[in-house]
PDB file of C-alpha atoms in Angstrom:
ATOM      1  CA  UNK A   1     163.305-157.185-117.410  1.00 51.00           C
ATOM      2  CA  UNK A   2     160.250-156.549-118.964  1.00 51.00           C
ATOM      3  CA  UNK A   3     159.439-152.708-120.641  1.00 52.00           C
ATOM      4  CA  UNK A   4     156.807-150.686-121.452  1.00 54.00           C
ATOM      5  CA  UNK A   5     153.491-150.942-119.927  1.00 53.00           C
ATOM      6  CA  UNK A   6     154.457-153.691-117.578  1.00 54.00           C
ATOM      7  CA  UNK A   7     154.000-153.858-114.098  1.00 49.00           C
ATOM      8  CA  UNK A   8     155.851-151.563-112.204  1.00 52.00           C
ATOM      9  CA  UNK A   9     155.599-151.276-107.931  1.00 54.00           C
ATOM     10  CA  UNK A  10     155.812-147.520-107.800  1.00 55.00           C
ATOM     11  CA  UNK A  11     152.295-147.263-109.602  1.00 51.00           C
ATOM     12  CA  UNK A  12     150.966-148.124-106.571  1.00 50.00           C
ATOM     13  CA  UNK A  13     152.100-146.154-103.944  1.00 55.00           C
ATOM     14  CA  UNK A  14     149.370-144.863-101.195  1.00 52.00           C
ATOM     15  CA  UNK A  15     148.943-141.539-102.852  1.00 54.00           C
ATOM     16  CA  UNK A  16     147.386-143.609-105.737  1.00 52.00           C
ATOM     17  CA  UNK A  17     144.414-144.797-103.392  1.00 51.00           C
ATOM     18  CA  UNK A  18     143.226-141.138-102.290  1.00 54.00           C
ATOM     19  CA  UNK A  19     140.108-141.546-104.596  1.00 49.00           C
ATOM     20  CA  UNK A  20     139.124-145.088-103.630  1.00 51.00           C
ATOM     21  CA  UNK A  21     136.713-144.468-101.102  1.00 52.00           C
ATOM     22  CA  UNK A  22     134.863-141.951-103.028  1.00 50.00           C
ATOM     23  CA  UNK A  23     135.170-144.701-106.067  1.00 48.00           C
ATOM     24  CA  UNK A  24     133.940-147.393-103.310  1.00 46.00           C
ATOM     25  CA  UNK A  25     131.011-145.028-102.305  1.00 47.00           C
ATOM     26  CA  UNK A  26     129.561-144.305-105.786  1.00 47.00           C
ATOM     27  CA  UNK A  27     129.585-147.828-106.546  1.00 47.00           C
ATOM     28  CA  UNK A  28     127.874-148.984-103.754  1.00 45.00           C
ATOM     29  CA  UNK A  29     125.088-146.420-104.106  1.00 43.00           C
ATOM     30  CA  UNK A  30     124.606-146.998-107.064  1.00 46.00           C
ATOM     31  CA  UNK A  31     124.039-149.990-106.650  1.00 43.00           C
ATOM     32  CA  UNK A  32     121.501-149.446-103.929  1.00 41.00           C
ATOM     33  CA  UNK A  33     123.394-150.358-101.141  1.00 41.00           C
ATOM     34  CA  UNK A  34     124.153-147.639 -99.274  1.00 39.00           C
ATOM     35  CA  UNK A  35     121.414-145.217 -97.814  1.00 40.00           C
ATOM     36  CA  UNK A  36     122.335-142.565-100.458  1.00 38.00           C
ATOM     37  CA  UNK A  37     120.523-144.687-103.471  1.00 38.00           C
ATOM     38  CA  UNK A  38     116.946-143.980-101.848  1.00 39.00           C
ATOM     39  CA  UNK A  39     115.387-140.849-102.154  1.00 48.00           C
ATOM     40  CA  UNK A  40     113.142-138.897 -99.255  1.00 47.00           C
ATOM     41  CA  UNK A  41     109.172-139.402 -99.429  1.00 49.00           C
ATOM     42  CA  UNK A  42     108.547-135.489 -99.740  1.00 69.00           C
ATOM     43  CA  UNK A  43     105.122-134.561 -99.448  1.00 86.00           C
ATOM     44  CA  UNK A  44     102.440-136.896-101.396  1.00 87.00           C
ATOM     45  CA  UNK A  45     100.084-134.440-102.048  1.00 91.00           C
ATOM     46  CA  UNK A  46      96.439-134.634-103.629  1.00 94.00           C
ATOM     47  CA  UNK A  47      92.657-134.383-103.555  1.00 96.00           C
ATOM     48  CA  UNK A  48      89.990-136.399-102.850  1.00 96.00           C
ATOM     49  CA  UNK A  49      86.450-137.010-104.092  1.00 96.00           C
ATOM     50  CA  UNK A  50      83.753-139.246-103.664  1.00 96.00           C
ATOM     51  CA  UNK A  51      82.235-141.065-106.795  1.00 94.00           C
ATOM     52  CA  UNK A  52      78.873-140.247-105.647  1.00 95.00           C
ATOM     53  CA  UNK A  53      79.296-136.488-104.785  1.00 94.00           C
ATOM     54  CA  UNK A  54      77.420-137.134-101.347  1.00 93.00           C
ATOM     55  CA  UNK A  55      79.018-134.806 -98.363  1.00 94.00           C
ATOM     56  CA  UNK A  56      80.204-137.890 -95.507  1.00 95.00           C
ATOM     57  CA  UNK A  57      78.423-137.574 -92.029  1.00 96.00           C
ATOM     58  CA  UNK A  58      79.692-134.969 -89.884  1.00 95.00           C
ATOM     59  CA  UNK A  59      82.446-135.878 -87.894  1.00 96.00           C
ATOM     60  CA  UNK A  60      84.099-138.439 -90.578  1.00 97.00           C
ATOM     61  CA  UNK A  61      87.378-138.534 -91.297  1.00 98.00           C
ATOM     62  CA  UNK A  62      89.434-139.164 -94.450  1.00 97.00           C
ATOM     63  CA  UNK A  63      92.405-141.523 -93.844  1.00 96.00           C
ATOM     64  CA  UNK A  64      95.516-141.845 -96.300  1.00 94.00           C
ATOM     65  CA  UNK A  65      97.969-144.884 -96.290  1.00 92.00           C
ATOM     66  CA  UNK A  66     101.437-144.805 -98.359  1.00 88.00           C
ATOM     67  CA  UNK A  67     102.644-148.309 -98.673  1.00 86.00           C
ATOM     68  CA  UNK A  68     105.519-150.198-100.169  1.00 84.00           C
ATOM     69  CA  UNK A  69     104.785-153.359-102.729  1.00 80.00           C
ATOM     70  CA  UNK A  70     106.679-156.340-102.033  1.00 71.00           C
ATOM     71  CA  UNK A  71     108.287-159.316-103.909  1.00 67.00           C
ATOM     72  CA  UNK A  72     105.391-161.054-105.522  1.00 62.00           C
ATOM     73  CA  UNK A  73     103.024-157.629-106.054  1.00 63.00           C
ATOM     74  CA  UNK A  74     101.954-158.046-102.326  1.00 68.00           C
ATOM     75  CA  UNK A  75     100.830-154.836-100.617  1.00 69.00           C
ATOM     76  CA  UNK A  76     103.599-154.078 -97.552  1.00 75.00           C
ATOM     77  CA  UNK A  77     103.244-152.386 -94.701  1.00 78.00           C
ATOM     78  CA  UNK A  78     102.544-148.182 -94.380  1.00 84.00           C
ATOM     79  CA  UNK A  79     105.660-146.264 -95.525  1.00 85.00           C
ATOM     80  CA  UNK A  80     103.304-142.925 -94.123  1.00 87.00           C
ATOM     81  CA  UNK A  81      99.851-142.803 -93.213  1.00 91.00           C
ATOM     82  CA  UNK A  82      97.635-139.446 -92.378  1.00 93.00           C
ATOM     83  CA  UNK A  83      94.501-138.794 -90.565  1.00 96.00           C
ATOM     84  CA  UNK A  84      92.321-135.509 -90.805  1.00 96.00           C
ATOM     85  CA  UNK A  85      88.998-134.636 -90.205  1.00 97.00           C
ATOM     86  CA  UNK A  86      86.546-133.445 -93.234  1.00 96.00           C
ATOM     87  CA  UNK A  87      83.277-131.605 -93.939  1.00 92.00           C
ATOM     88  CA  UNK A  88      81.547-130.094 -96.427  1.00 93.00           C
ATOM     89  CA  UNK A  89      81.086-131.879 -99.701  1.00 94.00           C
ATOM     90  CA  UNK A  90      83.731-132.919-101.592  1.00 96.00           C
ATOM     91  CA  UNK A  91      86.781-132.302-102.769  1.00 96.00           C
ATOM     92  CA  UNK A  92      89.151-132.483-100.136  1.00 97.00           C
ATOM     93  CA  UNK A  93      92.829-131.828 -99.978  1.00 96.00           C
ATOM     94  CA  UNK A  94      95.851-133.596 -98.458  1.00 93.00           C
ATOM     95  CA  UNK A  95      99.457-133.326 -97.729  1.00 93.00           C
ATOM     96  CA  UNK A  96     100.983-136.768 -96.278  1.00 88.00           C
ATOM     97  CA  UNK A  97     104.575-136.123 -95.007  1.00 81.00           C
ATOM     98  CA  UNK A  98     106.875-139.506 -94.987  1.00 67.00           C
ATOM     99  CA  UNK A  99     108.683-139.986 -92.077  1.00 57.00           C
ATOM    100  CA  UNK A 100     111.082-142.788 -94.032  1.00 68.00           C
ATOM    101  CA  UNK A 101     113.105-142.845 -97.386  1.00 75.00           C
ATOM    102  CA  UNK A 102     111.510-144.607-100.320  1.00 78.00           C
ATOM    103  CA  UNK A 103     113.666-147.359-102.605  1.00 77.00           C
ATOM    104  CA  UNK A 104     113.600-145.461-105.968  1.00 81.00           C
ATOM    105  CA  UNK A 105     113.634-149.102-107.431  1.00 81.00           C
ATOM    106  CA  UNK A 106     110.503-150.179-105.285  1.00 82.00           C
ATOM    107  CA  UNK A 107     106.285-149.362-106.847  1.00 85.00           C
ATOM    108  CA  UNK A 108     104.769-147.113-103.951  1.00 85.00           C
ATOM    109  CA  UNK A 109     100.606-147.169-103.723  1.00 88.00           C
ATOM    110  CA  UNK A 110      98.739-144.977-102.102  1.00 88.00           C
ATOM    111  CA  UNK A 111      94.855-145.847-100.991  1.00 92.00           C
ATOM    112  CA  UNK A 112      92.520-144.051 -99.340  1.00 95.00           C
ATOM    113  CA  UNK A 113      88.770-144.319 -97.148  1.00 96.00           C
ATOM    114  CA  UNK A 114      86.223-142.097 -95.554  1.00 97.00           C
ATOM    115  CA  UNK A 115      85.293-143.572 -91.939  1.00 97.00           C
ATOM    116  CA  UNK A 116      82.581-141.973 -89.525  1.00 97.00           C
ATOM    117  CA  UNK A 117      82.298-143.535 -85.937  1.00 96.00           C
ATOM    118  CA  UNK A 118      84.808-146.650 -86.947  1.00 94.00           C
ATOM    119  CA  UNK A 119      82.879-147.758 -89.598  1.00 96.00           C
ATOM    120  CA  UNK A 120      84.438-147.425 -93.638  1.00 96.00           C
ATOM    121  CA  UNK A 121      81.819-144.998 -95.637  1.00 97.00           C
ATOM    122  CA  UNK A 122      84.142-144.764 -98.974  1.00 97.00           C
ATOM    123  CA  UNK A 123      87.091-146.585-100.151  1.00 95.00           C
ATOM    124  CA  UNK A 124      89.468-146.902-102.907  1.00 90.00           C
ATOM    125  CA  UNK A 125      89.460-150.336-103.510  1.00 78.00           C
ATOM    126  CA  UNK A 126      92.766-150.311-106.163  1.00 83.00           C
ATOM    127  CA  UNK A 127      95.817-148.790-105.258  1.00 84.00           C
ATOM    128  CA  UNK A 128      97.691-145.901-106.698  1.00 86.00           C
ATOM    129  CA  UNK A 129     100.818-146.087-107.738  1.00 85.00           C
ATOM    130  CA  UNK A 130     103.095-142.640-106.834  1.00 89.00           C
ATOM    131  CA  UNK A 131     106.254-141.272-106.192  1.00 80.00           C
ATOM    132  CA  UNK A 132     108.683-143.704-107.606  1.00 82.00           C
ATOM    133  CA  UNK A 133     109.522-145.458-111.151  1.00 80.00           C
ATOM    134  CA  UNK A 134     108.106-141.996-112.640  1.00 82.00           C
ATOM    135  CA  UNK A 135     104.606-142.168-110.796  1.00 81.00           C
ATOM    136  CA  UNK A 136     103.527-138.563-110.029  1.00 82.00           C
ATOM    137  CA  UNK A 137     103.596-137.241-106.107  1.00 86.00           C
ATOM    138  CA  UNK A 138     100.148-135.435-106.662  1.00 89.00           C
ATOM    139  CA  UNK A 139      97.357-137.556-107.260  1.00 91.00           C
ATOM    140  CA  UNK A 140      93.575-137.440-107.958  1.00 94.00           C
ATOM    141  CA  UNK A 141      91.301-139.865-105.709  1.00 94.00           C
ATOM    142  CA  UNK A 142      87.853-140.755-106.313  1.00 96.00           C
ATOM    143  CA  UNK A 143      86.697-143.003-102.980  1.00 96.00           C
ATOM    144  CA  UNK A 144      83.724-145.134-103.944  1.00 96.00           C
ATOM    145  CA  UNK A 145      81.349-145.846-101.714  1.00 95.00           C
ATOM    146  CA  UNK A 146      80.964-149.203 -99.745  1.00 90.00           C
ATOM    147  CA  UNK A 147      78.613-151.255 -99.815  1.00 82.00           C
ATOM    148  CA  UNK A 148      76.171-151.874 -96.536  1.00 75.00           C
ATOM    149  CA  UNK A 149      76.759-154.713 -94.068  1.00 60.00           C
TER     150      UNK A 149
END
């Protein structure tokens, strides 16, 4: 018979296993597996400009697109995307509300335009990174604008 620290049957009796689905849950969120290791979008809030200072046509609108990055620093589709009309000269503000949870683990971009009658006016050509892997959740645009057809 073996003494001491051996193995002993009565070390694991059921009440022994009360804390193994809370153990099983942490682990598994923590390792991103469960819903709980993503965090909510929250508002992405910010303001816009135009690199040129010129007021858009009347009736333009400024159009916001939250997107994911994929494997191999490809741009994925809109997490959250916002319309509203503008006027006036610039700056202009914005509050885009997520309606899905960003992967904490994941780079988020946010880009932006300026379109009157379905054509683009002013653009952001690079994307911004926000909200995850420490990027900020209010950001300063500056659309530039694009070049005629």
């Amino acid at each position: 018979m073996l003494s001491g620290t051996a193995f002993h049957p009565a070390c694991f009796r059921p009440s022994s296993f009360r804390f193994m689905p809370l153990l099983l849950v942490l682990l598994l969120s923590g390792c991103g597996l469960l819903p709980g290791g993503s965090s909510s979008t929250g508002p992405l809030t910010g303001e816009v400009t135009t690199s040129d200072g010129q007021a858009p046509p009347q009736g333009s609108e400024l159009e916001i697109f939250l997107q994911e990055e994929t494997e191999a620093d490809v741009i994925g589709p809109n997490v959250a995307q916002g319309r509203q009309a503008i006027s006036g000269p610039p700056p202009w503000s914005f509050q885009l509300e997520g309606d899905k949870r960003l992967h904490p683990d994941r780079l988020h971009v946010v880009r932006a335009r300026i379109v009157h009658e379905g054509r683009v006016l002013y653009e952001k050509a690079a994307a911004v990174p926000v909200m995850t892997l420490d990027h900020p959740r209010t950001v300063q645009l500056e659309l530039k604008r694009r070049a005629e057809d």
